[in-house]
PDB file of C-alpha atoms in Angstrom:
ATOM      1  CA  MET Y   1     -10.372  10.162   9.353  1.00  0.00           C
ATOM      2  CA  ALA Y   2      -7.956  12.458   7.600  1.00  0.00           C
ATOM      3  CA  ASN Y   3      -7.630  10.778   4.214  1.00  0.00           C
ATOM      4  CA  SER Y   4     -10.410   9.543   1.993  1.00  0.00           C
ATOM      5  CA  ILE Y   5      -9.685   7.061  -0.770  1.00  0.00           C
ATOM      6  CA  LYS Y   6     -12.301   6.541  -3.462  1.00  0.00           C
ATOM      7  CA  ILE Y   7     -12.381   3.561  -5.787  1.00  0.00           C
ATOM      8  CA  LYS Y   8     -14.500   3.127  -8.921  1.00  0.00           C
ATOM      9  CA  ASN Y   9     -14.517   0.009 -11.023  1.00  0.00           C
ATOM     10  CA  VAL Y  10     -13.744  -0.013 -14.740  1.00  0.00           C
ATOM     11  CA  PRO Y  11     -15.628  -2.557 -16.912  1.00  0.00           C
ATOM     12  CA  GLU Y  12     -12.519  -4.492 -18.056  1.00  0.00           C
ATOM     13  CA  GLY Y  13     -11.329  -7.361 -15.864  1.00  0.00           C
ATOM     14  CA  PHE Y  14     -11.277  -6.181 -12.268  1.00  0.00           C
ATOM     15  CA  GLN Y  15      -9.727  -2.807 -13.014  1.00  0.00           C
ATOM     16  CA  SER Y  16     -10.497   0.099 -10.716  1.00  0.00           C
ATOM     17  CA  VAL Y  17      -9.419   3.710 -10.593  1.00  0.00           C
ATOM     18  CA  ILE Y  18      -8.253   4.750  -7.127  1.00  0.00           C
ATOM     19  CA  THR Y  19      -8.070   8.412  -6.161  1.00  0.00           C
ATOM     20  CA  ASN Y  20      -7.356  10.470  -3.084  1.00  0.00           C
ATOM     21  CA  GLY Y  21      -8.727  13.598  -4.751  1.00  0.00           C
ATOM     22  CA  LYS Y  22      -5.310  14.749  -5.986  1.00  0.00           C
ATOM     23  CA  HIS Y  23      -3.746  11.661  -7.550  1.00  0.00           C
ATOM     24  CA  SER Y  24      -5.153   8.621  -9.345  1.00  0.00           C
ATOM     25  CA  ILE Y  25      -3.811   5.161 -10.083  1.00  0.00           C
ATOM     26  CA  LEU Y  26      -5.136   2.099 -11.875  1.00  0.00           C
ATOM     27  CA  ALA Y  27      -5.427  -1.129  -9.932  1.00  0.00           C
ATOM     28  CA  ASP Y  28      -6.341  -4.572 -11.217  1.00  0.00           C
ATOM     29  CA  GLU Y  29      -6.084  -8.248 -10.436  1.00  0.00           C
ATOM     30  CA  PRO Y  30      -3.597 -10.638 -12.071  1.00  0.00           C
ATOM     31  CA  LEU Y  31      -4.665 -12.730 -15.064  1.00  0.00           C
ATOM     32  CA  LYS Y  32      -4.902 -15.877 -12.900  1.00  0.00           C
ATOM     33  CA  SER Y  33      -7.533 -14.102 -10.770  1.00  0.00           C
ATOM     34  CA  GLY Y  34      -9.623 -12.995 -13.753  1.00  0.00           C
ATOM     35  CA  GLY Y  35      -8.120  -9.528 -14.068  1.00  0.00           C
ATOM     36  CA  THR Y  36      -6.278  -7.952 -16.975  1.00  0.00           C
ATOM     37  CA  ASP Y  37      -3.047  -7.383 -14.994  1.00  0.00           C
ATOM     38  CA  LEU Y  38      -2.861  -3.731 -16.082  1.00  0.00           C
ATOM     39  CA  GLY Y  39      -2.376  -2.267 -12.626  1.00  0.00           C
ATOM     40  CA  PHE Y  40      -1.195  -2.949  -9.107  1.00  0.00           C
ATOM     41  CA  SER Y  41      -3.032  -5.697  -7.230  1.00  0.00           C
ATOM     42  CA  PRO Y  42      -4.472  -4.948  -3.778  1.00  0.00           C
ATOM     43  CA  VAL Y  43      -1.536  -6.788  -2.158  1.00  0.00           C
ATOM     44  CA  ASP Y  44       0.925  -4.832  -4.332  1.00  0.00           C
ATOM     45  CA  LEU Y  45      -0.619  -1.602  -3.074  1.00  0.00           C
ATOM     46  CA  LEU Y  46      -0.425  -2.678   0.566  1.00  0.00           C
ATOM     47  CA  LEU Y  47       3.235  -3.710   0.278  1.00  0.00           C
ATOM     48  CA  SER Y  48       4.013  -0.541  -1.712  1.00  0.00           C
ATOM     49  CA  GLY Y  49       2.611   1.622   1.057  1.00  0.00           C
ATOM     50  CA  LEU Y  50       4.707  -0.179   3.654  1.00  0.00           C
ATOM     51  CA  GLY Y  51       7.874  -0.015   1.543  1.00  0.00           C
ATOM     52  CA  LEU Y  52       7.423   3.658   0.677  1.00  0.00           C
ATOM     53  CA  CYS Y  53       6.900   4.534   4.332  1.00  0.00           C
ATOM     54  CA  LYS Y  54      10.130   2.737   5.305  1.00  0.00           C
ATOM     55  CA  VAL Y  55      12.168   4.377   2.504  1.00  0.00           C
ATOM     56  CA  THR Y  56      10.799   7.821   3.365  1.00  0.00           C
ATOM     57  CA  THR Y  57      11.518   7.317   7.068  1.00  0.00           C
ATOM     58  CA  VAL Y  58      15.130   6.304   6.365  1.00  0.00           C
ATOM     59  CA  ARG Y  59      15.628   9.403   4.200  1.00  0.00           C
ATOM     60  CA  TYR Y  60      14.026  11.649   6.826  1.00  0.00           C
ATOM     61  CA  ILE Y  61      16.152  10.299   9.700  1.00  0.00           C
ATOM     62  CA  ALA Y  62      19.349  10.536   7.618  1.00  0.00           C
ATOM     63  CA  ARG Y  63      18.604  14.172   6.724  1.00  0.00           C
ATOM     64  CA  LYS Y  64      17.705  15.015  10.313  1.00  0.00           C
ATOM     65  CA  ASN Y  65      21.079  13.645  11.471  1.00  0.00           C
ATOM     66  CA  ASN Y  66      23.047  15.113   8.530  1.00  0.00           C
ATOM     67  CA  TRP Y  67      24.094  11.624   7.415  1.00  0.00           C
ATOM     68  CA  GLN Y  68      25.074  11.599   3.765  1.00  0.00           C
ATOM     69  CA  ILE Y  69      23.192   8.891   1.894  1.00  0.00           C
ATOM     70  CA  GLY Y  70      22.472   8.200  -1.753  1.00  0.00           C
ATOM     71  CA  ASP Y  71      19.669   6.039  -3.057  1.00  0.00           C
ATOM     72  CA  VAL Y  72      17.414   4.211  -0.639  1.00  0.00           C
ATOM     73  CA  LYS Y  73      15.641   1.170  -2.065  1.00  0.00           C
ATOM     74  CA  ALA Y  74      13.299  -1.410  -0.619  1.00  0.00           C
ATOM     75  CA  GLU Y  75      12.163  -4.742  -1.999  1.00  0.00           C
ATOM     76  CA  LEU Y  76       9.220  -6.411  -0.300  1.00  0.00           C
ATOM     77  CA  SER Y  77       7.816  -9.894  -0.708  1.00  0.00           C
ATOM     78  CA  HIS Y  78       5.213 -11.804   1.220  1.00  0.00           C
ATOM     79  CA  GLU Y  79       3.952 -15.286   1.918  1.00  0.00           C
ATOM     80  CA  THR Y  80       0.530 -15.977   3.383  1.00  0.00           C
ATOM     81  CA  ARG Y  81      -0.496 -19.281   4.947  1.00  0.00           C
ATOM     82  CA  ARG Y  82      -3.612 -20.528   6.649  1.00  0.00           C
ATOM     83  CA  GLY Y  83      -3.155 -21.328  10.304  1.00  0.00           C
ATOM     84  CA  GLU Y  84      -5.322 -22.320  13.239  1.00  0.00           C
ATOM     85  CA  ASN Y  85      -6.229 -18.701  13.962  1.00  0.00           C
ATOM     86  CA  GLY Y  86      -6.766 -17.551  10.369  1.00  0.00           C
ATOM     87  CA  LEU Y  87      -4.249 -16.189   7.909  1.00  0.00           C
ATOM     88  CA  LYS Y  88      -0.609 -15.719   8.864  1.00  0.00           C
ATOM     89  CA  THR Y  89       1.396 -13.432   6.588  1.00  0.00           C
ATOM     90  CA  GLN Y  90       5.153 -13.057   6.581  1.00  0.00           C
ATOM     91  CA  VAL Y  91       6.551  -9.961   4.878  1.00  0.00           C
ATOM     92  CA  LYS Y  92      10.233  -9.832   3.987  1.00  0.00           C
ATOM     93  CA  VAL Y  93      11.793  -6.403   3.544  1.00  0.00           C
ATOM     94  CA  LYS Y  94      15.205  -6.020   1.924  1.00  0.00           C
ATOM     95  CA  MET Y  95      16.576  -2.496   2.122  1.00  0.00           C
ATOM     96  CA  LEU Y  96      19.542  -0.977   0.319  1.00  0.00           C
ATOM     97  CA  ILE Y  97      20.898   2.286   1.688  1.00  0.00           C
ATOM     98  CA  GLU Y  98      23.771   3.819  -0.263  1.00  0.00           C
ATOM     99  CA  GLY Y  99      26.247   5.789   1.796  1.00  0.00           C
ATOM    100  CA  ASP Y 100      29.260   5.565   4.064  1.00  0.00           C
ATOM    101  CA  LEU Y 101      27.453   4.762   7.284  1.00  0.00           C
ATOM    102  CA  THR Y 102      28.682   3.183  10.485  1.00  0.00           C
ATOM    103  CA  GLN Y 103      27.059  -0.013  11.751  1.00  0.00           C
ATOM    104  CA  GLU Y 104      25.349   2.072  14.443  1.00  0.00           C
ATOM    105  CA  GLN Y 105      23.918   4.478  11.877  1.00  0.00           C
ATOM    106  CA  LYS Y 106      22.628   1.604   9.724  1.00  0.00           C
ATOM    107  CA  ALA Y 107      21.061  -0.039  12.766  1.00  0.00           C
ATOM    108  CA  GLU Y 108      19.380   3.234  13.746  1.00  0.00           C
ATOM    109  CA  LEU Y 109      17.978   3.750  10.254  1.00  0.00           C
ATOM    110  CA  LEU Y 110      16.549   0.219  10.162  1.00  0.00           C
ATOM    111  CA  LYS Y 111      15.118   0.601  13.664  1.00  0.00           C
ATOM    112  CA  GLN Y 112      13.402   3.829  12.645  1.00  0.00           C
ATOM    113  CA  ALA Y 113      12.142   2.247   9.400  1.00  0.00           C
ATOM    114  CA  ASP Y 114      10.352  -0.363  11.526  1.00  0.00           C
ATOM    115  CA  ARG Y 115       8.709   2.497  13.420  1.00  0.00           C
ATOM    116  CA  CYS Y 116       7.280   4.157  10.335  1.00  0.00           C
ATOM    117  CA  TYR Y 117       3.608   5.042  10.486  1.00  0.00           C
ATOM    118  CA  VAL Y 118       2.370   2.385   8.039  1.00  0.00           C
ATOM    119  CA  HIS Y 119       4.393  -0.377   9.762  1.00  0.00           C
ATOM    120  CA  ARG Y 120       2.872   0.567  13.130  1.00  0.00           C
ATOM    121  CA  MET Y 121      -0.571   0.853  11.562  1.00  0.00           C
ATOM    122  CA  ILE Y 122      -0.367  -2.639  10.011  1.00  0.00           C
ATOM    123  CA  GLU Y 123       0.857  -4.164  13.275  1.00  0.00           C
ATOM    124  CA  GLY Y 124      -1.804  -2.347  15.286  1.00  0.00           C
ATOM    125  CA  GLU Y 125      -5.395  -3.281  15.963  1.00  0.00           C
ATOM    126  CA  TRP Y 126      -7.872  -2.605  13.171  1.00  0.00           C
ATOM    127  CA  ASP Y 127     -11.553  -1.783  13.455  1.00  0.00           C
ATOM    128  CA  ILE Y 128     -13.095  -1.768   9.990  1.00  0.00           C
ATOM    129  CA  GLU Y 129     -16.646  -0.448   9.710  1.00  0.00           C
ATOM    130  CA  HIS Y 130     -18.683  -1.264   6.608  1.00  0.00           C
ATOM    131  CA  ALA Y 131     -21.545   0.749   5.149  1.00  0.00           C
ATOM    132  CA  VAL Y 132     -23.221  -0.350   1.931  1.00  0.00           C
ATOM    133  CA  GLU Y 133     -25.514   1.605  -0.358  1.00  0.00           C
ATOM    134  CA  ALA Y 134     -27.231  -0.459  -3.026  1.00  0.00           C
ATOM    135  CA  HIS Y 135     -28.979   1.156  -5.981  1.00  0.00           C
ATOM    136  CA  SER Y 136     -31.106  -0.591  -8.561  1.00  0.00           C
ATOM    137  CA  LEU Y 137     -29.558  -0.897 -12.008  1.00  0.00           C
ATOM    138  CA  GLU Y 138     -32.958   0.061 -13.471  1.00  0.00           C
ATOM    139  CA  LEU Y 139     -32.949   3.299 -11.445  1.00  0.00           C
ATOM    140  CA  LYS Y 140     -29.468   4.103 -12.727  1.00  0.00           C
ATOM    141  CA  LYS Y 141     -30.622   3.433 -16.307  1.00  0.00           C
ATOM    142  CA  LEU Y 142     -33.588   5.799 -15.867  1.00  0.00           C
ATOM    143  CA  GLU Y 143     -31.369   8.502 -14.363  1.00  0.00           C
ATOM    144  CA  THR Y 144     -28.936   8.382 -17.303  1.00  0.00           C
ATOM    145  CA  GLU Y 145     -31.787   8.420 -19.859  1.00  0.00           C
ATOM    146  CA  ASN Y 146     -33.247  11.585 -18.302  1.00  0.00           C
ATOM    147  CA  VAL Y 147     -29.979  13.517 -18.452  1.00  0.00           C
TER     148      VAL Y 147
END
């Protein structure tokens, strides 16, 4: 695995600090879920990753082809329902690409956006391995007292 993401909880609500070693962000749950709503929710982060990948891909392809574009924006929403085979999630992506582009160029940019790495990763097969380390709270208390 190339990237490592580390997450540490913060005592308030369900806040956590997420870091990749270079950058950090605060995540949380909404008020209705018992959080303090002071950061992105897990679903917000997932959709943000997908949207950013699509926007970046559009910009990359436009530059590669010397197509003049301005701002590229994406708005993502989702709806999740329970079905016979588990959860079914529909994600809607609305993209705005500023620039004088032909229909063919727009179609190519959208086609490439759907081929971005995160889109392909989400659509692909996942194998998630779990490893859990549990430490006694008493042991932690003793360790901090001896420091």
